[in-house]
Coordinates of C-alpha atoms in Angstrom, one line a residue:
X1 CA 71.8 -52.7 4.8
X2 CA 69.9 -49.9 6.6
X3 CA 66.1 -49.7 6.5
X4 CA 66.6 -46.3 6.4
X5 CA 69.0 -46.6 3.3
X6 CA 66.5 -49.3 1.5
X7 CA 63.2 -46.8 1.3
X8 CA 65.2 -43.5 0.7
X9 CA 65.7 -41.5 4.0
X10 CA 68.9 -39.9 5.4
X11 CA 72.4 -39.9 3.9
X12 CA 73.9 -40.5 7.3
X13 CA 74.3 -43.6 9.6
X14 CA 73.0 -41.5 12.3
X15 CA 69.6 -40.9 10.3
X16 CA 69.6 -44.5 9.1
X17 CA 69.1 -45.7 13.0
X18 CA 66.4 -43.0 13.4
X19 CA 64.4 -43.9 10.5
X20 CA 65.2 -47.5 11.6
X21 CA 63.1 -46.8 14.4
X22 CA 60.5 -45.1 13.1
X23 CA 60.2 -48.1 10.3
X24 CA 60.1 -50.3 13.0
X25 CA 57.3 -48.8 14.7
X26 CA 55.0 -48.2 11.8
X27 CA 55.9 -51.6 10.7
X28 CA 55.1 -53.3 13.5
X29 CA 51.7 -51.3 14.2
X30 CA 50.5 -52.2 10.9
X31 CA 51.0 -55.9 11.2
X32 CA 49.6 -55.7 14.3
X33 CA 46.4 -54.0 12.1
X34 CA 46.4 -56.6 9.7
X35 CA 46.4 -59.6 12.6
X36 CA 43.5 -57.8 14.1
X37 CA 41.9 -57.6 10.5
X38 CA 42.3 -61.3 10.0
X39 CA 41.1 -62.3 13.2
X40 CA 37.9 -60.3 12.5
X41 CA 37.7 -61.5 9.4
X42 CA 38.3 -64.9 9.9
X43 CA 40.6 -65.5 7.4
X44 CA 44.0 -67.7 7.9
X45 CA 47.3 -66.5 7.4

């Protein structure tokens, strides 16, 4: 199953692999957020 298809966005395979992407990349800059968070913090995973 698409990203894309599992939060709603695009009716077309084509869209799906764009909004894919873009999941991706807001995705992975928010963990990267939240490791940088928990390091501060202190806290363990």
């Amino acid at each position: 199953m698409s990203l894309g298809k599992l939060i709603g966005r695009g009716n077309t395979a084509e869209v799906f692999e764009l909004s894919d992407k873009e999941v991706l990349k807001l995705f992975y800059e928010k963990v990267q957020h939240d490791k940088s968070y928990i390091l501060q913090s202190g806290k363990k995973i």
